XYZ file of C-alpha atoms in Angstrom:
484
model
C 0.164 -0.053 0.233
C 3.097 2.355 0.987
C 4.797 1.453 -2.628
C 1.270 2.176 -4.746
C 0.860 5.912 -2.259
C 5.130 6.731 -3.740
C 3.761 5.664 -7.672
C 0.466 8.318 -7.449
C 2.349 10.597 -6.363
C 4.896 10.135 -8.329
C 2.660 10.199 -11.329
C 0.813 13.135 -9.979
C 4.092 15.647 -9.532
C 5.627 13.694 -12.654
C 9.238 12.911 -10.861
C 10.598 12.256 -8.174
C 9.104 12.810 -4.895
C 10.117 15.973 -3.177
C 11.850 16.171 0.196
C 9.804 16.349 3.431
C 9.694 19.658 5.311
C 12.327 20.605 7.419
C 9.782 19.673 10.607
C 8.767 16.113 8.856
C 12.130 15.957 8.507
C 13.582 16.501 12.069
C 10.302 14.257 13.514
C 11.343 11.428 11.823
C 15.247 11.912 11.945
C 14.675 12.615 16.310
C 14.971 9.830 17.598
C 11.901 9.003 20.815
C 12.913 6.042 23.704
C 9.804 7.487 25.489
C 8.461 3.942 24.082
C 9.960 1.912 26.879
C 7.849 2.856 29.533
C 5.079 0.510 30.783
C 2.193 2.990 28.658
C 3.380 2.739 25.383
C 4.446 -0.798 26.016
C 0.826 -0.807 26.944
C -0.478 0.918 23.864
C 2.309 -0.945 21.334
C 0.876 -4.614 22.128
C -2.679 -3.433 21.770
C -1.871 -1.718 18.303
C 0.347 -4.310 17.176
C -2.612 -7.240 18.097
C -4.994 -5.650 16.108
C -2.889 -5.168 13.197
C -2.786 -8.954 13.278
C -6.113 -9.100 13.084
C -6.562 -7.496 10.264
C -3.994 -9.189 8.145
C -5.736 -11.993 6.088
C -5.708 -15.170 6.815
C -2.907 -16.418 4.034
C -0.820 -14.007 5.680
C -1.068 -14.493 8.708
C -0.285 -18.222 8.719
C 3.340 -17.691 7.233
C 3.458 -14.910 9.648
C 2.804 -16.877 12.863
C 5.231 -19.140 11.418
C 8.638 -20.215 11.517
C 10.990 -22.495 8.935
C 14.587 -22.598 8.187
C 15.515 -21.599 4.342
C 18.139 -20.577 2.764
C 20.495 -18.740 4.679
C 18.769 -20.132 8.273
C 15.695 -19.666 10.672
C 13.216 -17.550 8.693
C 10.914 -15.624 11.720
C 8.248 -13.000 11.364
C 6.780 -10.011 13.974
C 10.163 -7.436 13.934
C 8.222 -4.538 15.244
C 4.476 -3.901 16.334
C 4.274 -1.205 13.278
C 5.191 -4.169 11.109
C 3.748 -8.060 12.142
C 4.323 -9.547 8.975
C 7.869 -8.309 8.838
C 10.596 -10.666 9.102
C 12.867 -10.509 12.435
C 16.365 -9.009 11.377
C 18.353 -11.823 12.977
C 17.244 -14.124 10.913
C 18.133 -11.670 7.827
C 21.442 -12.697 6.018
C 22.692 -10.300 4.113
C 25.886 -10.009 1.657
C 28.333 -7.426 0.865
C 29.222 -7.530 -3.788
C 32.025 -5.666 -5.192
C 31.642 -5.230 -8.770
C 35.036 -5.478 -9.339
C 37.893 -5.654 -12.591
C 36.423 -9.836 -14.088
C 38.934 -12.036 -12.238
C 40.425 -14.895 -14.934
C 37.929 -17.699 -13.916
C 34.130 -15.265 -15.381
C 36.289 -13.934 -18.689
C 37.165 -18.116 -19.855
C 33.231 -18.346 -19.426
C 32.576 -15.072 -21.262
C 35.044 -13.023 -22.276
C 31.991 -10.176 -23.110
C 32.108 -9.486 -19.140
C 34.899 -6.792 -18.193
C 33.621 -6.474 -14.613
C 31.432 -9.187 -12.502
C 30.202 -9.163 -8.695
C 31.725 -10.970 -6.268
C 30.266 -11.715 -2.992
C 33.251 -10.970 -0.422
C 31.570 -10.587 2.638
C 28.457 -12.262 4.711
C 26.470 -10.583 7.875
C 24.569 -13.244 9.850
C 22.405 -12.861 12.370
C 20.860 -9.332 12.256
C 22.123 -6.488 11.288
C 22.931 -5.034 15.216
C 23.517 -7.863 16.727
C 25.508 -10.586 13.810
C 28.977 -11.068 12.938
C 30.874 -10.460 9.143
C 32.667 -13.430 8.121
C 34.836 -13.294 5.328
C 34.426 -15.650 1.839
C 36.823 -16.937 -0.560
C 35.870 -13.391 -3.051
C 37.152 -10.967 -0.529
C 38.620 -8.893 0.330
C 36.115 -5.961 -0.882
C 38.439 -3.841 -3.060
C 37.249 0.141 -3.527
C 37.379 1.770 -6.624
C 40.730 3.095 -5.819
C 42.562 -0.626 -6.180
C 42.578 -0.497 -2.373
C 41.235 -2.279 -0.513
C 41.315 -0.322 3.073
C 37.877 2.255 2.345
C 39.020 5.790 0.920
C 38.810 9.306 2.346
C 34.557 9.814 3.070
C 33.401 12.877 1.082
C 30.982 14.398 3.909
C 32.809 16.269 6.531
C 32.810 13.840 10.006
C 28.654 15.021 11.486
C 29.534 17.359 14.511
C 27.791 15.883 17.214
C 28.038 19.208 19.828
C 30.127 16.700 22.665
C 31.281 18.405 25.185
C 34.896 19.828 25.060
C 38.205 18.361 27.229
C 39.110 22.044 28.579
C 35.136 22.489 29.268
C 34.454 18.893 31.117
C 37.844 19.772 33.495
C 36.791 23.517 34.427
C 32.972 21.560 35.405
C 34.460 18.580 37.404
C 36.831 20.917 39.041
C 34.405 23.340 40.264
C 32.413 19.679 41.104
C 35.839 18.613 42.861
C 35.495 22.615 45.050
C 32.365 22.508 45.871
C 32.075 19.536 47.236
C 35.194 19.311 49.549
C 34.195 22.888 51.340
C 30.218 20.607 51.756
C 32.614 17.827 52.744
C 34.460 19.979 55.195
C 31.706 22.443 56.378
C 30.224 19.238 57.278
C 33.455 17.507 59.280
C 33.762 21.283 60.565
C 30.137 21.277 62.461
C 29.874 16.859 64.256
C 33.858 17.573 65.654
C 32.643 21.371 67.509
C 29.228 20.634 67.660
C 29.115 21.116 71.368
C 30.602 24.656 70.868
C 28.026 26.494 71.845
C 28.196 29.094 69.221
C 27.928 25.417 67.214
C 25.456 25.007 69.403
C 22.988 28.045 69.184
C 23.013 27.613 65.866
C 21.424 23.980 66.099
C 23.280 21.421 64.521
C 21.012 19.314 63.051
C 19.911 21.423 60.490
C 23.136 22.516 59.875
C 23.310 18.786 59.124
C 20.382 18.486 56.317
C 21.549 22.217 55.260
C 25.092 20.001 54.548
C 23.599 17.332 52.695
C 21.258 19.480 50.497
C 24.282 20.876 49.628
C 26.030 17.385 48.782
C 23.326 16.770 46.405
C 22.864 19.460 44.777
C 27.146 19.105 43.866
C 26.118 15.101 43.045
C 23.817 17.527 40.665
C 27.365 19.025 38.575
C 28.653 15.025 38.149
C 25.576 13.974 36.354
C 25.772 16.815 34.025
C 29.801 16.272 32.931
C 29.639 13.219 30.138
C 28.128 12.432 27.109
C 28.823 9.418 24.083
C 32.090 11.886 24.069
C 33.553 11.162 27.588
C 33.109 6.935 26.713
C 29.443 6.683 28.710
C 27.415 4.300 26.989
C 23.268 5.206 26.398
C 22.271 3.378 29.507
C 24.906 5.233 31.704
C 23.393 8.221 30.406
C 19.774 7.251 30.736
C 20.706 6.517 34.742
C 22.747 10.257 34.716
C 19.651 12.678 33.224
C 17.063 10.189 36.001
C 19.362 11.217 39.079
C 20.203 15.208 37.359
C 16.264 16.278 38.966
C 15.972 14.156 42.091
C 19.523 15.734 43.284
C 19.174 19.617 42.675
C 14.890 19.843 43.735
C 15.494 17.232 47.169
C 19.091 19.122 47.627
C 17.527 22.510 47.075
C 14.317 21.753 49.109
C 16.350 20.275 52.330
C 18.398 23.032 52.075
C 15.828 25.865 52.623
C 13.520 23.851 54.896
C 16.455 23.560 57.053
C 16.973 26.476 57.780
C 12.511 27.383 58.477
C 12.568 24.768 60.853
C 15.612 26.305 62.641
C 14.054 29.183 62.976
C 11.046 28.309 63.268
C 12.137 26.320 66.261
C 14.422 28.822 67.607
C 10.750 31.414 67.055
C 8.392 28.599 68.962
C 11.341 28.930 72.110
C 10.465 32.657 72.387
C 7.294 32.235 73.193
C 7.047 30.184 76.122
C 4.423 28.111 74.684
C 6.056 24.727 75.634
C 8.618 22.924 78.454
C 10.595 21.871 75.446
C 10.570 22.021 72.220
C 13.155 19.782 70.390
C 13.723 19.029 66.470
C 10.134 16.676 66.152
C 7.900 18.879 66.908
C 9.075 21.122 64.055
C 10.124 19.028 61.449
C 6.511 18.147 60.283
C 6.791 20.937 57.140
C 9.987 19.504 56.068
C 9.071 16.042 55.956
C 5.612 17.355 54.490
C 7.160 19.378 51.857
C 10.075 17.116 51.097
C 7.271 13.631 50.465
C 5.993 16.090 47.563
C 9.044 16.732 45.899
C 9.275 12.649 46.817
C 5.860 11.606 45.026
C 6.386 13.886 41.828
C 9.728 12.642 40.880
C 8.399 9.171 41.499
C 5.190 10.084 38.776
C 7.626 11.738 36.261
C 10.107 8.309 36.183
C 7.647 5.811 36.501
C 5.286 7.647 33.897
C 7.431 9.731 31.795
C 11.139 9.031 32.588
C 14.039 11.844 31.971
C 16.431 10.245 29.276
C 19.015 10.581 26.839
C 18.292 11.415 24.259
C 20.155 12.622 21.083
C 18.163 15.008 17.495
C 19.722 15.960 15.085
C 19.481 19.224 14.536
C 20.890 19.729 10.496
C 19.597 16.768 8.468
C 21.840 18.429 5.641
C 25.474 18.458 7.243
C 23.954 15.624 10.056
C 24.672 17.671 13.127
C 23.251 16.528 15.856
C 22.542 17.709 19.533
C 22.473 15.124 22.988
C 20.585 16.222 25.612
C 18.174 14.992 28.613
C 14.496 15.058 27.963
C 10.705 13.595 28.287
C 7.830 14.450 26.610
C 6.234 16.079 29.382
C 9.222 17.052 30.981
C 7.688 20.843 31.411
C 5.346 20.170 33.132
C 7.349 17.620 36.155
C 9.670 20.449 36.102
C 7.309 23.262 35.907
C 4.967 21.477 39.592
C 9.712 21.213 41.188
C 10.164 24.440 40.610
C 7.282 25.857 42.718
C 7.797 23.650 45.040
C 11.482 24.835 44.932
C 9.771 28.338 45.586
C 7.607 27.949 48.095
C 10.228 26.440 50.392
C 12.124 29.750 49.602
C 9.216 31.944 50.783
C 9.236 30.071 53.427
C 12.080 30.090 54.692
C 12.027 33.739 53.934
C 9.257 34.859 55.412
C 10.111 33.143 59.178
C 13.461 34.981 58.214
C 11.499 37.922 58.940
C 9.742 37.046 61.479
C 12.433 36.278 62.947
C 14.212 39.057 62.874
C 14.101 40.887 65.498
C 16.052 38.055 67.614
C 19.994 37.947 68.228
C 21.536 36.940 65.020
C 23.471 33.639 67.560
C 20.118 31.774 67.247
C 17.775 33.107 64.176
C 20.387 34.624 61.211
C 17.693 36.484 59.125
C 20.917 38.185 57.868
C 22.653 35.967 57.093
C 19.639 33.863 55.041
C 18.143 37.406 53.513
C 21.754 37.646 52.207
C 22.229 34.007 50.899
C 18.332 34.416 49.289
C 18.356 37.422 47.834
C 21.731 36.682 45.871
C 20.681 33.341 45.019
C 18.305 34.961 42.975
C 20.348 37.554 41.625
C 21.914 34.289 39.731
C 19.311 32.408 39.292
C 17.584 35.130 37.333
C 20.639 35.981 35.329
C 21.669 32.577 34.483
C 18.038 30.867 33.340
C 17.158 33.095 30.546
C 20.380 32.693 29.381
C 20.952 28.360 29.603
C 17.237 28.990 27.782
C 19.110 31.422 24.725
C 21.727 28.263 24.643
C 19.939 26.356 24.481
C 21.221 23.578 21.552
C 23.762 26.707 20.163
C 26.997 25.993 22.651
C 27.086 22.306 24.339
C 29.621 23.507 25.590
C 28.524 27.268 26.919
C 24.695 25.478 28.111
C 26.783 22.779 30.481
C 28.676 25.582 31.588
C 25.865 28.029 32.485
C 24.209 24.362 34.153
C 27.412 24.114 36.611
C 28.155 27.384 37.328
C 24.173 28.393 39.164
C 24.702 24.985 40.982
C 28.462 25.547 42.226
C 27.152 29.757 43.149
C 23.777 28.432 44.824
C 26.345 25.474 47.133
C 28.726 27.614 47.596
C 27.218 30.523 48.169
C 24.447 28.947 50.807
C 28.575 27.836 52.793
C 29.898 30.778 52.803
C 26.817 32.440 53.990
C 25.685 29.429 56.419
C 28.631 27.932 57.898
C 31.170 31.333 57.185
C 29.988 33.651 59.908
C 30.409 30.569 63.265
C 33.255 29.167 61.616
C 34.508 32.665 61.658
C 33.135 32.906 66.087
C 34.732 29.870 66.780
C 38.377 29.988 65.466
C 38.166 34.588 65.922
C 35.892 35.159 68.257
C 37.188 35.880 72.032
C 34.522 34.887 74.438
C 32.370 37.922 75.757
C 29.684 38.697 78.287
C 28.466 41.427 76.101
C 26.170 41.382 73.134
C 25.642 43.768 70.793
C 22.675 43.149 68.540
C 20.150 46.059 69.005
C 17.327 46.856 67.149
C 16.628 50.728 66.817
C 18.286 50.995 70.557
C 15.835 48.228 72.336
C 17.139 45.072 73.158
C 16.444 41.943 70.489
C 14.875 39.315 71.564
C 17.569 36.173 73.019
C 19.991 39.562 73.778
C 21.607 40.138 77.075
C 19.620 40.217 80.303
C 17.550 39.237 82.461
C 18.285 35.301 83.551
C 15.987 32.860 80.858
C 19.151 31.364 78.800
C 17.363 30.582 75.728
C 21.064 28.767 73.577
C 21.027 25.198 76.032
C 23.995 26.837 77.516
C 24.526 27.727 81.483
C 26.125 31.180 81.295
C 24.017 34.528 81.276
C 25.601 36.106 78.801
C 22.949 34.633 76.390
C 19.508 35.275 78.333
C 16.842 37.059 77.552
C 14.286 39.342 79.531
C 11.903 36.602 81.540
C 8.960 37.498 79.474
C 5.628 38.634 81.183
C 3.484 36.931 84.071
C 0.595 36.464 81.400
C 2.642 34.997 78.807
C 4.250 32.636 81.061
C 2.547 28.687 82.243
C 2.379 29.036 85.699
C 3.821 25.815 85.519
C 7.143 26.813 84.196
C 10.499 27.202 86.343
C 12.039 30.514 84.651
C 14.963 30.606 87.096
C 15.952 27.255 87.586
C 19.488 26.557 85.968
C 18.381 22.970 84.418
C 14.776 24.944 82.613
C 16.705 26.619 79.457
C 18.753 23.711 77.940
C 15.490 20.776 78.303
C 13.457 24.065 77.178
C 15.990 23.529 73.784
C 16.540 19.795 74.076
C 20.229 20.938 73.523
């Protein structure tokens, strides 16, 4: 039927068929890998059964049979598109070489000065088969040599990552990972220092875990076929990238939100003791929503490596991670990330009158401000560079991840490192707000840091706000309230 349609189109136009339009050629040349999903496999099976049912009984009987032919086993049903087509692994191919007739052929008929010779045979199909030589090998090319001549057409540009850009990205990855790991070791070793205890080490470790996850996303973006990675390896890297970026980013800002919320609840004097599990609910809920979106994306429409031909004439191609509905899932994850950032910023504003040793609102505002500027500048550039330059796109993505990780660590962990190693112990505080004493600053005898020192205490609340059974002036009560 297809041949008849082509003949009719050729006759109607009085010659060869016109080339399909550019959009159609791109659609034909594009390799769509989403067919491996369960949903598409189910559709393929239904379509295959329907096409097999439409075959006439004679053709269906041949398609359902297997038999030995002159070249070996013959079987049908290559794909669901063509159920009557022969399976490629049962097809035998031969390479025939047209060249000057040898003495044996000239002796039979001297009229023919050229003859065809079977030099090589391919058995087992065009994918996994093996070529074997015959007695007429080797294949002789027009230049008289058995080695193939240089192609007239240049090798198509595949837009692989250049070595220099790839090395630069991996150097940034190693630097960010080293800083994150050193910061983690620092928090663990100095967790009993008052500067670290005031900052709630559990949430600092969660923040650093998020930084490490985002740093690992740089590694998954740093390779392509030019680096020797197989298609399967690139598929796994593409699938892992959204998990690392979204979970890492949300872990950073939700840890800061929970940290601020906890100190705010402590200073409200509504509970005897405020532990981590009292404020971890929103963190777990948003992380659970994030995981649900990622699981649905991975199962129904996997984010995999796709190489698309961008120029039909030259054969130039461009490889990247893609899926059919990636935009919808990316938008959903972006909403969750914006929500965690907004919640952290709102809580930081609410806690802006708390001593910076406990709330760090100033540093959180600086972190959000710097990162928003970088993201607002970087995303439009990445959109413009899409498919224009693989090196520029890769380097832009790496720099965005690197800046987010480094600014978070420097602005949130850096001040603590400075206090531990460079600030001398002092019993005075300098934080004031328009001349009035801040929450959590010096004064009174209610300790909120968990340390047995009157230097880090706040004025006791009024009798209206304080529960009658709360021992404000007992020495062990403050440490119990924060659970430190």
